[in-house]
Amino acid sequence: MADLALPYSQSLDNCFADAIGEGGLTKKAYDAALGEADKALDWLRGAYESGELPLLRVPERTDDIARIEEVAEGLLDNTTDIFIFGIGGSALGAQALAQLTGWGTQANIQKGVRIHIPDNLDPVTMDAVFANADLRTTRFLVVSKSGGTVEPAIQTLSAMSALEKAGGGKYMKQHFAVLTEPAKNGKPNPMRALAEAHGFPTLEHDPGVGGRYAVLTNVGLLPAYLLGLDIAAVRAGAAAALKPVLKGAAAKDVAPAAGAALSVAMAREKGTAMSVFLAYADRLERFLAWHCQLWAESLGKDGQGTTPVKALGPVDQHSQLQLWLAGPRDKLYTVFMTETKGKGPEALESIAGASEFAFLGGRKVGDLVDAEQRATADTLVKNGRPVRVFSLKELNEKTLGALFMHFMLETIIAGRILGVDPFDQPAVEEGKILAKKYLAEMKA
């Protein structure tokens, strides 16, 4: 049985007025929001029992693993490069998982098959990535929930066209796999139709799990498998974060519920407009981007929601800390601290001692990072800024799975408190319609 102990801890101690003064939240406002969070937890438990919210059943699933492995092994066969085409929730979760291997960081040294996730559509980038890959040994995984999203569609069509021009058209089906939902309610799925027309292997995107909530499904786990990650551990971490909810714990004892109550109460009582997420690990940078979409797209409705801001330490101490300390008091800070002490390269005392940096002698890079992450949080607190802290003992598949589930739950609970639907995104559609109109005008 999976270990359901939480692989992280959350502290809200330095978010309240009795700890940091005027910038902090009153217990009265927090308790009121907790009461609303308790109602949201009751709804979540009911949604789990009824199956109304399939996301809550994903951590316990095993029925999709065999198909994930089958398609992944096909993509890995005689392969040097794999491109994953998707945007938003179809790519950010995969990127966040990939960073556990160092992918997308300055330590990105990919062994074996190279994984590329060019989620932001850019013609120069697309030219470059195609030019640097041997199409004969390159495979493509296309992820599109609805099958109608235009960005992965044009990436797919351009990749198919590049293969055709290179003389590999007759081998097309060996180069592609498509992950998309089935056609439903008489509504066509263009990507599925394209895949079926060319004989591409397909996987089912769960119709009941929205794209930005899909990281624990095959949308995130297939790329994770391609990268050699332990996908069972990802789901075990998610199950650990969900367990207190299903066990009937009160909101004050459920970390995501407490976080949601804090965020909503801060916005109501203190006018908090921004939520700064600061992580002290390069391998969490894409996780922060994943959270930004989740929070912004789920809660930014009816004039409500706070703006998520991602920051990476120590680098953003030099670019943003001045504003955080002396700028508007309109931010809630969440700091992710990792265990870095005693890790990394060492500055020898024999080298450092002969310089003005003698105080760094015998210290490792991780020692300085540890000191700086604690110093930044403490400085914010001393200046009356509310700081929530996540302590991560180990950054691995289980920890990231738990964080994924934590923040999906936190977002859903916040949405229930605010009275907005955290699962739709109606305001986004206008831009999509206009883009298609402008494309049509180019042909006129």
Tab-separated table of C-alpha atoms in Angstrom:
chain	number	residue	atom	x	y	z
A	1	MET	CA	0.000	0.000	0.000
A	2	ALA	CA	1.232	3.494	-0.847
A	3	ASP	CA	2.655	5.615	1.948
A	4	LEU	CA	0.071	8.356	2.516
A	5	ALA	CA	2.179	10.560	4.785
A	6	LEU	CA	2.417	14.096	3.415
A	7	PRO	CA	5.870	14.820	1.928
A	8	TYR	CA	5.640	18.530	2.762
A	9	SER	CA	4.556	20.788	5.588
A	10	GLN	CA	2.704	24.100	5.395
A	11	SER	CA	3.012	26.897	7.935
A	12	LEU	CA	0.632	29.870	8.071
A	13	ASP	CA	2.013	31.187	11.371
A	14	ASN	CA	3.440	34.386	9.881
A	15	CYS	CA	0.265	35.432	8.088
A	16	PHE	CA	-1.665	36.755	11.074
A	17	ALA	CA	-1.854	40.126	12.802
A	18	ASP	CA	-0.708	38.743	16.159
A	19	ALA	CA	2.576	37.688	14.500
A	20	ILE	CA	3.322	40.461	11.972
A	21	GLY	CA	1.096	43.363	12.957
A	22	GLU	CA	-1.186	45.415	10.742
A	23	GLY	CA	-0.268	43.586	7.533
A	24	GLY	CA	-1.512	40.317	8.948
A	25	LEU	CA	-4.922	38.680	8.907
A	26	THR	CA	-7.241	38.732	11.908
A	27	LYS	CA	-8.224	35.358	13.303
A	28	LYS	CA	-11.869	36.410	13.024
A	29	ALA	CA	-11.622	36.854	9.241
A	30	TYR	CA	-9.677	33.618	8.877
A	31	ASP	CA	-12.133	31.623	10.996
A	32	ALA	CA	-15.040	32.927	8.917
A	33	ALA	CA	-13.329	31.769	5.725
A	34	LEU	CA	-12.537	28.411	7.344
A	35	GLY	CA	-16.243	27.930	7.980
A	36	GLU	CA	-16.891	28.435	4.265
A	37	ALA	CA	-14.029	26.061	3.457
A	38	ASP	CA	-15.672	23.398	5.618
A	39	LYS	CA	-18.751	23.608	3.381
A	40	ALA	CA	-16.524	23.279	0.330
A	41	LEU	CA	-14.938	20.163	1.836
A	42	ASP	CA	-18.392	18.663	2.357
A	43	TRP	CA	-19.095	19.291	-1.321
A	44	LEU	CA	-15.792	17.670	-2.334
A	45	ARG	CA	-16.536	14.582	-0.297
A	46	GLY	CA	-19.960	14.339	-1.910
A	47	ALA	CA	-18.428	14.831	-5.358
A	48	TYR	CA	-15.986	12.006	-4.654
A	49	GLU	CA	-18.719	9.613	-3.556
A	50	SER	CA	-20.993	10.454	-6.503
A	51	GLY	CA	-18.196	10.532	-9.080
A	52	GLU	CA	-19.264	14.076	-10.030
A	53	LEU	CA	-15.647	15.240	-9.955
A	54	PRO	CA	-13.512	12.558	-11.672
A	55	LEU	CA	-10.303	14.373	-10.673
A	56	LEU	CA	-10.743	13.070	-7.122
A	57	ARG	CA	-10.662	9.466	-8.342
A	58	VAL	CA	-7.505	9.844	-10.434
A	59	PRO	CA	-4.938	9.140	-7.656
A	60	GLU	CA	-6.370	5.660	-7.093
A	61	ARG	CA	-6.516	4.724	-10.779
A	62	THR	CA	-4.371	1.943	-12.235
A	63	ASP	CA	-6.478	0.946	-15.240
A	64	ASP	CA	-4.760	3.438	-17.570
A	65	ILE	CA	-1.160	2.528	-16.747
A	66	ALA	CA	-0.792	-0.310	-19.260
A	67	ARG	CA	-1.882	1.898	-22.160
A	68	ILE	CA	0.434	4.698	-21.023
A	69	GLU	CA	3.353	2.279	-21.020
A	70	GLU	CA	2.389	0.743	-24.371
A	71	VAL	CA	2.201	4.060	-26.218
A	72	ALA	CA	5.306	5.370	-24.469
A	73	GLU	CA	7.378	2.347	-25.446
A	74	GLY	CA	6.255	2.818	-29.042
A	75	LEU	CA	7.386	6.436	-28.985
A	76	LEU	CA	10.728	5.456	-27.445
A	77	ASP	CA	11.530	2.748	-29.996
A	78	ASN	CA	14.519	3.680	-32.195
A	79	THR	CA	14.126	7.317	-31.163
A	80	THR	CA	16.486	10.206	-30.517
A	81	ASP	CA	13.981	13.024	-29.976
A	82	ILE	CA	10.381	13.307	-28.810
A	83	PHE	CA	8.353	16.483	-29.217
A	84	ILE	CA	5.312	17.009	-27.021
A	85	PHE	CA	2.850	19.401	-28.651
A	86	GLY	CA	0.356	21.041	-26.320
A	87	ILE	CA	-0.344	24.359	-24.653
A	88	GLY	CA	-1.464	25.466	-21.205
A	89	GLY	CA	-2.642	22.524	-19.130
A	90	SER	CA	-1.617	20.134	-21.895
A	91	ALA	CA	2.040	21.058	-21.414
A	92	LEU	CA	2.733	22.852	-18.118
A	93	GLY	CA	2.164	19.820	-15.919
A	94	ALA	CA	4.419	17.722	-18.143
A	95	GLN	CA	7.087	20.419	-17.938
A	96	ALA	CA	6.787	20.583	-14.153
A	97	LEU	CA	7.316	16.828	-13.901
A	98	ALA	CA	10.138	16.937	-16.437
A	99	GLN	CA	12.048	19.408	-14.275
A	100	LEU	CA	12.511	16.709	-11.656
A	101	THR	CA	15.135	15.358	-14.082
A	102	GLY	CA	16.728	18.786	-14.576
A	103	TRP	CA	14.878	19.307	-17.880
A	104	GLY	CA	14.453	22.979	-18.715
A	105	THR	CA	16.985	24.140	-16.132
A	106	GLN	CA	20.567	25.256	-16.604
A	107	ALA	CA	21.548	21.716	-15.582
A	108	ASN	CA	19.609	20.262	-18.506
A	109	ILE	CA	21.762	17.359	-19.646
A	110	GLN	CA	19.335	14.883	-21.180
A	111	LYS	CA	20.575	11.344	-21.429
A	112	GLY	CA	19.129	8.992	-23.998
A	113	VAL	CA	16.039	10.289	-25.786
A	114	ARG	CA	15.771	14.080	-25.759
A	115	ILE	CA	12.397	15.511	-24.777
A	116	HIS	CA	11.187	18.817	-26.230
A	117	ILE	CA	8.030	20.623	-25.084
A	118	PRO	CA	7.747	23.773	-27.247
A	119	ASP	CA	4.462	24.918	-25.711
A	120	ASN	CA	4.731	28.596	-26.573
A	121	LEU	CA	4.114	28.965	-30.288
A	122	ASP	CA	6.979	30.886	-31.912
A	123	PRO	CA	7.949	30.543	-35.595
A	124	VAL	CA	11.679	31.057	-34.975
A	125	THR	CA	11.699	28.420	-32.238
A	126	MET	CA	9.786	25.941	-34.382
A	127	ASP	CA	12.200	26.428	-37.273
A	128	ALA	CA	15.133	25.857	-34.938
A	129	VAL	CA	13.790	22.729	-33.257
A	130	PHE	CA	12.954	21.064	-36.561
A	131	ALA	CA	16.362	22.002	-37.992
A	132	ASN	CA	18.177	20.444	-35.028
A	133	ALA	CA	16.355	17.102	-35.045
A	134	ASP	CA	16.800	14.078	-37.284
A	135	LEU	CA	13.223	13.521	-38.452
A	136	ARG	CA	13.922	9.859	-39.147
A	137	THR	CA	14.331	9.193	-35.430
A	138	THR	CA	11.997	11.880	-34.093
A	139	ARG	CA	8.567	11.144	-32.617
A	140	PHE	CA	5.669	13.463	-31.766
A	141	LEU	CA	3.116	13.275	-28.948
A	142	VAL	CA	0.156	15.597	-29.464
A	143	VAL	CA	-1.924	16.543	-26.411
A	144	SER	CA	-5.178	18.414	-26.956
A	145	LYS	CA	-8.218	17.826	-24.748
A	146	SER	CA	-10.862	19.161	-27.119
A	147	GLY	CA	-8.871	18.365	-30.232
A	148	GLY	CA	-9.659	21.792	-31.608
A	149	THR	CA	-6.937	23.946	-30.055
A	150	VAL	CA	-5.162	25.694	-32.909
A	151	GLU	CA	-1.628	25.957	-31.466
A	152	PRO	CA	-0.921	22.215	-31.161
A	153	ALA	CA	-2.866	21.709	-34.387
A	154	ILE	CA	-0.505	23.862	-36.446
A	155	GLN	CA	2.514	22.319	-34.688
A	156	THR	CA	1.226	18.870	-35.650
A	157	LEU	CA	0.445	19.825	-39.228
A	158	SER	CA	3.836	21.491	-39.650
A	159	ALA	CA	5.603	18.398	-38.265
A	160	MET	CA	3.627	16.155	-40.619
A	161	SER	CA	4.501	18.488	-43.488
A	162	ALA	CA	8.200	18.425	-42.572
A	163	LEU	CA	8.144	14.619	-42.653
A	164	GLU	CA	6.334	14.652	-45.991
A	165	LYS	CA	8.887	17.037	-47.505
A	166	ALA	CA	11.714	14.830	-46.214
A	167	GLY	CA	10.245	11.806	-47.960
A	168	GLY	CA	8.926	10.106	-44.845
A	169	GLY	CA	5.227	10.499	-45.517
A	170	LYS	CA	4.579	6.756	-45.895
A	171	TYR	CA	5.987	6.170	-42.376
A	172	MET	CA	3.884	8.949	-40.809
A	173	LYS	CA	1.949	6.757	-38.373
A	174	GLN	CA	5.180	5.519	-36.817
A	175	HIS	CA	6.082	9.047	-35.772
A	176	PHE	CA	2.936	10.242	-33.977
A	177	ALA	CA	0.677	9.509	-31.018
A	178	VAL	CA	-2.320	11.624	-30.028
A	179	LEU	CA	-3.891	12.151	-26.616
A	180	THR	CA	-7.349	13.692	-26.925
A	181	GLU	CA	-10.889	13.128	-25.721
A	182	PRO	CA	-13.415	11.131	-27.746
A	183	ALA	CA	-15.960	12.909	-29.912
A	184	LYS	CA	-19.069	13.424	-27.775
A	185	ASN	CA	-22.627	14.687	-28.020
A	186	GLY	CA	-22.329	14.877	-31.793
A	187	LYS	CA	-19.508	17.423	-31.512
A	188	PRO	CA	-16.523	16.555	-33.734
A	189	ASN	CA	-12.961	16.277	-32.479
A	190	PRO	CA	-10.719	17.481	-35.325
A	191	MET	CA	-7.494	16.125	-33.831
A	192	ARG	CA	-8.989	12.703	-33.276
A	193	ALA	CA	-10.268	12.693	-36.852
A	194	LEU	CA	-6.774	13.594	-38.076
A	195	ALA	CA	-5.230	10.823	-35.978
A	196	GLU	CA	-7.703	8.226	-37.201
A	197	ALA	CA	-7.245	9.266	-40.824
A	198	HIS	CA	-3.504	8.621	-40.572
A	199	GLY	CA	-3.576	5.624	-38.239
A	200	PHE	CA	-1.863	7.373	-35.309
A	201	PRO	CA	-2.069	5.572	-31.935
A	202	THR	CA	-4.454	7.400	-29.605
A	203	LEU	CA	-5.052	7.688	-25.865
A	204	GLU	CA	-8.222	8.927	-24.232
A	205	HIS	CA	-8.150	12.281	-22.453
A	206	ASP	CA	-10.642	11.971	-19.596
A	207	PRO	CA	-13.581	14.188	-20.663
A	208	GLY	CA	-14.388	14.875	-17.011
A	209	VAL	CA	-10.977	16.325	-16.137
A	210	GLY	CA	-10.216	19.791	-17.508
A	211	GLY	CA	-6.857	20.466	-19.107
A	212	ARG	CA	-5.351	22.500	-16.267
A	213	TYR	CA	-6.430	19.810	-13.775
A	214	ALA	CA	-5.179	16.900	-15.899
A	215	VAL	CA	-1.555	16.551	-14.762
A	216	LEU	CA	-2.280	13.418	-12.705
A	217	THR	CA	-3.921	11.701	-15.696
A	218	ASN	CA	-2.138	10.338	-18.750
A	219	VAL	CA	-1.646	13.980	-19.832
A	220	GLY	CA	1.121	14.321	-17.246
A	221	LEU	CA	2.035	10.703	-16.639
A	222	LEU	CA	2.796	9.715	-20.239
A	223	PRO	CA	5.492	12.429	-20.538
A	224	ALA	CA	6.698	11.474	-17.057
A	225	TYR	CA	7.100	7.858	-18.142
A	226	LEU	CA	8.998	8.976	-21.242
A	227	LEU	CA	11.406	10.756	-18.887
A	228	GLY	CA	11.899	7.674	-16.717
A	229	LEU	CA	9.968	8.991	-13.717
A	230	ASP	CA	8.034	6.863	-11.213
A	231	ILE	CA	4.433	7.591	-12.208
A	232	ALA	CA	2.978	5.486	-9.380
A	233	ALA	CA	4.801	7.717	-6.885
A	234	VAL	CA	3.248	10.824	-8.465
A	235	ARG	CA	-0.220	9.451	-7.812
A	236	ALA	CA	0.762	8.254	-4.336
A	237	GLY	CA	1.745	11.809	-3.441
A	238	ALA	CA	-1.568	13.096	-4.762
A	239	ALA	CA	-3.429	10.509	-2.701
A	240	ALA	CA	-1.576	11.656	0.419
A	241	ALA	CA	-2.734	15.247	-0.107
A	242	LEU	CA	-6.311	14.125	-0.748
A	243	LYS	CA	-6.515	11.713	2.174
A	244	PRO	CA	-7.459	14.257	4.917
A	245	VAL	CA	-10.338	15.502	2.760
A	246	LEU	CA	-11.773	12.018	2.254
A	247	LYS	CA	-11.258	11.159	5.940
A	248	GLY	CA	-13.556	14.017	6.932
A	249	ALA	CA	-11.007	16.310	8.570
A	250	ALA	CA	-12.027	19.878	9.408
A	251	ALA	CA	-10.802	22.697	7.164
A	252	LYS	CA	-8.257	23.894	9.731
A	253	ASP	CA	-6.600	20.470	9.553
A	254	VAL	CA	-6.658	20.154	5.742
A	255	ALA	CA	-3.679	22.017	4.279
A	256	PRO	CA	-5.354	23.001	0.959
A	257	ALA	CA	-8.493	24.196	2.756
A	258	ALA	CA	-6.449	26.266	5.191
A	259	GLY	CA	-4.529	27.773	2.265
A	260	ALA	CA	-7.741	28.620	0.393
A	261	ALA	CA	-9.254	30.227	3.484
A	262	LEU	CA	-6.092	32.273	4.003
A	263	SER	CA	-6.046	33.541	0.419
A	264	VAL	CA	-9.729	34.486	0.303
A	265	ALA	CA	-9.683	36.103	3.749
A	266	MET	CA	-6.567	38.133	2.892
A	267	ALA	CA	-8.240	39.461	-0.256
A	268	ARG	CA	-11.402	40.352	1.625
A	269	GLU	CA	-9.883	41.919	4.724
A	270	LYS	CA	-6.570	43.285	3.438
A	271	GLY	CA	-7.309	43.895	-0.226
A	272	THR	CA	-4.614	41.460	-1.300
A	273	ALA	CA	-4.448	41.631	-5.082
A	274	MET	CA	-1.415	39.450	-5.796
A	275	SER	CA	-0.193	36.058	-4.724
A	276	VAL	CA	3.593	35.722	-4.980
A	277	PHE	CA	4.951	32.178	-5.183
A	278	LEU	CA	8.696	32.053	-4.512
A	279	ALA	CA	10.549	28.745	-4.840
A	280	TYR	CA	14.165	28.027	-3.948
A	281	ALA	CA	14.806	25.343	-6.561
A	282	ASP	CA	15.264	25.601	-10.311
A	283	ARG	CA	13.330	22.347	-10.582
A	284	LEU	CA	10.158	24.064	-9.333
A	285	GLU	CA	10.092	26.861	-11.917
A	286	ARG	CA	7.641	25.105	-14.262
A	287	PHE	CA	5.537	24.038	-11.292
A	288	LEU	CA	5.122	27.724	-10.477
A	289	ALA	CA	4.046	28.368	-14.079
A	290	TRP	CA	1.569	25.493	-13.825
A	291	HIS	CA	0.109	27.050	-10.681
A	292	CYS	CA	-0.173	30.465	-12.324
A	293	GLN	CA	-2.472	29.104	-15.018
A	294	LEU	CA	-4.471	27.018	-12.569
A	295	TRP	CA	-5.117	29.902	-10.179
A	296	ALA	CA	-5.641	32.671	-12.753
A	297	GLU	CA	-7.866	30.783	-15.187
A	298	SER	CA	-9.926	29.115	-12.468
A	299	LEU	CA	-10.647	32.103	-10.208
A	300	GLY	CA	-10.329	35.254	-12.332
A	301	LYS	CA	-14.070	35.729	-12.837
A	302	ASP	CA	-16.820	38.197	-11.946
A	303	GLY	CA	-14.251	40.769	-10.829
A	304	GLN	CA	-12.719	38.323	-8.346
A	305	GLY	CA	-9.430	36.473	-8.027
A	306	THR	CA	-5.876	37.473	-7.214
A	307	THR	CA	-3.032	37.749	-9.705
A	308	PRO	CA	-0.456	34.942	-9.352
A	309	VAL	CA	3.213	35.939	-9.630
A	310	LYS	CA	5.995	33.361	-9.906
A	311	ALA	CA	9.476	34.039	-8.605
A	312	LEU	CA	12.629	31.955	-8.272
A	313	GLY	CA	15.128	32.313	-5.476
A	314	PRO	CA	17.753	33.463	-4.995
A	315	VAL	CA	17.671	35.295	-8.369
A	316	ASP	CA	14.417	37.166	-7.768
A	317	GLN	CA	15.654	38.510	-4.456
A	318	HIS	CA	17.736	40.795	-6.653
A	319	SER	CA	14.890	41.723	-9.007
A	320	GLN	CA	11.760	41.878	-6.841
A	321	LEU	CA	12.573	41.915	-3.119
A	322	GLN	CA	12.906	45.701	-3.012
A	323	LEU	CA	9.306	46.015	-4.240
A	324	TRP	CA	8.062	43.310	-1.912
A	325	LEU	CA	9.566	45.038	1.121
A	326	ALA	CA	8.925	48.688	0.302
A	327	GLY	CA	6.159	48.624	-2.298
A	328	PRO	CA	2.381	48.268	-1.938
A	329	ARG	CA	1.103	45.995	0.820
A	330	ASP	CA	-1.130	44.111	-1.584
A	331	LYS	CA	0.598	40.725	-1.726
A	332	LEU	CA	0.449	37.365	-0.008
A	333	TYR	CA	3.760	35.486	-0.155
A	334	THR	CA	4.177	31.730	-0.391
A	335	VAL	CA	7.765	30.514	-0.079
A	336	PHE	CA	8.821	26.983	-0.999
A	337	MET	CA	11.910	25.967	0.948
A	338	THR	CA	13.879	22.895	-0.037
A	339	GLU	CA	16.549	20.987	1.880
A	340	THR	CA	19.753	22.446	0.434
A	341	LYS	CA	22.104	22.657	3.422
A	342	GLY	CA	25.318	20.706	2.849
A	343	LYS	CA	24.605	20.166	-0.844
A	344	GLY	CA	26.376	21.321	-3.996
A	345	PRO	CA	29.950	22.399	-4.786
A	346	GLU	CA	32.170	23.596	-1.933
A	347	ALA	CA	34.261	26.756	-1.616
A	348	LEU	CA	37.497	25.502	-0.022
A	349	GLU	CA	38.758	27.427	2.980
A	350	SER	CA	42.230	27.418	1.432
A	351	ILE	CA	40.854	29.305	-1.575
A	352	ALA	CA	38.325	31.581	0.135
A	353	GLY	CA	40.535	32.435	3.103
A	354	ALA	CA	42.902	34.583	1.056
A	355	SER	CA	40.029	36.804	-0.173
A	356	GLU	CA	37.332	39.090	1.166
A	357	PHE	CA	35.018	36.095	0.928
A	358	ALA	CA	36.639	34.181	3.775
A	359	PHE	CA	33.206	33.803	5.405
A	360	LEU	CA	32.278	31.482	2.526
A	361	GLY	CA	35.228	29.174	3.158
A	362	GLY	CA	34.163	25.609	3.843
A	363	ARG	CA	30.624	26.403	2.768
A	364	LYS	CA	28.706	24.684	-0.014
A	365	VAL	CA	26.403	26.339	-2.522
A	366	GLY	CA	23.434	24.773	-0.745
A	367	ASP	CA	24.499	26.377	2.539
A	368	LEU	CA	24.145	29.823	1.023
A	369	VAL	CA	20.801	28.970	-0.593
A	370	ASP	CA	19.531	27.687	2.757
A	371	ALA	CA	20.606	30.864	4.517
A	372	GLU	CA	19.081	33.066	1.828
A	373	GLN	CA	15.703	31.348	1.688
A	374	ARG	CA	15.309	31.658	5.446
A	375	ALA	CA	16.612	35.216	5.457
A	376	THR	CA	14.192	36.308	2.712
A	377	ALA	CA	11.173	34.850	4.503
A	378	ASP	CA	12.252	36.330	7.842
A	379	THR	CA	12.911	39.758	6.322
A	380	LEU	CA	9.450	39.812	4.757
A	381	VAL	CA	7.917	38.862	8.089
A	382	LYS	CA	9.889	41.514	9.976
A	383	ASN	CA	8.533	44.061	7.524
A	384	GLY	CA	4.964	43.029	8.213
A	385	ARG	CA	4.410	40.997	5.058
A	386	PRO	CA	2.285	37.826	5.316
A	387	VAL	CA	4.367	34.748	4.495
A	388	ARG	CA	3.173	31.185	4.099
A	389	VAL	CA	5.965	28.598	4.046
A	390	PHE	CA	6.098	25.159	2.451
A	391	SER	CA	8.955	22.989	3.656
A	392	LEU	CA	9.923	20.223	1.229
A	393	LYS	CA	12.211	17.577	2.654
A	394	GLU	CA	12.804	16.000	-0.731
A	395	LEU	CA	11.858	17.131	-4.213
A	396	ASN	CA	10.766	13.970	-5.985
A	397	GLU	CA	7.764	12.405	-7.723
A	398	LYS	CA	5.766	11.916	-4.524
A	399	THR	CA	6.343	15.477	-3.351
A	400	LEU	CA	5.361	16.977	-6.678
A	401	GLY	CA	2.274	14.763	-6.905
A	402	ALA	CA	1.220	15.964	-3.467
A	403	LEU	CA	1.776	19.610	-4.429
A	404	PHE	CA	-0.250	19.169	-7.616
A	405	MET	CA	-3.205	17.807	-5.651
A	406	HIS	CA	-2.791	20.365	-2.864
A	407	PHE	CA	-3.086	23.321	-5.204
A	408	MET	CA	-5.861	21.837	-7.317
A	409	LEU	CA	-7.851	21.335	-4.118
A	410	GLU	CA	-6.889	24.780	-2.817
A	411	THR	CA	-8.079	26.342	-6.073
A	412	ILE	CA	-11.368	24.434	-6.130
A	413	ILE	CA	-12.080	25.288	-2.480
A	414	ALA	CA	-11.282	28.963	-3.069
A	415	GLY	CA	-13.646	28.922	-6.048
A	416	ARG	CA	-16.427	27.449	-3.921
A	417	ILE	CA	-15.887	30.128	-1.258
A	418	LEU	CA	-15.873	32.909	-3.855
A	419	GLY	CA	-18.932	31.545	-5.639
A	420	VAL	CA	-17.220	31.156	-9.023
A	421	ASP	CA	-16.945	28.073	-11.211
A	422	PRO	CA	-13.271	26.996	-11.004
A	423	PHE	CA	-13.621	24.669	-13.991
A	424	ASP	CA	-14.572	26.956	-16.880
A	425	GLN	CA	-12.816	29.817	-18.720
A	426	PRO	CA	-15.471	31.690	-20.753
A	427	ALA	CA	-13.495	34.919	-21.147
A	428	VAL	CA	-10.752	33.139	-23.109
A	429	GLU	CA	-13.022	32.189	-25.997
A	430	GLU	CA	-13.319	35.701	-27.499
A	431	GLY	CA	-9.632	35.846	-28.413
A	432	LYS	CA	-9.782	32.389	-30.016
A	433	ILE	CA	-12.694	33.443	-32.214
A	434	LEU	CA	-10.907	36.609	-33.336
A	435	ALA	CA	-7.680	34.706	-34.118
A	436	LYS	CA	-9.575	32.366	-36.448
A	437	LYS	CA	-11.232	35.371	-38.082
A	438	TYR	CA	-7.864	37.041	-38.733
A	439	LEU	CA	-6.480	33.805	-40.218
A	440	ALA	CA	-9.427	33.645	-42.586
A	441	GLU	CA	-8.818	37.253	-43.637
A	442	MET	CA	-5.212	36.390	-44.616
A	443	LYS	CA	-6.557	34.113	-47.346
A	444	ALA	CA	-9.085	36.639	-48.607
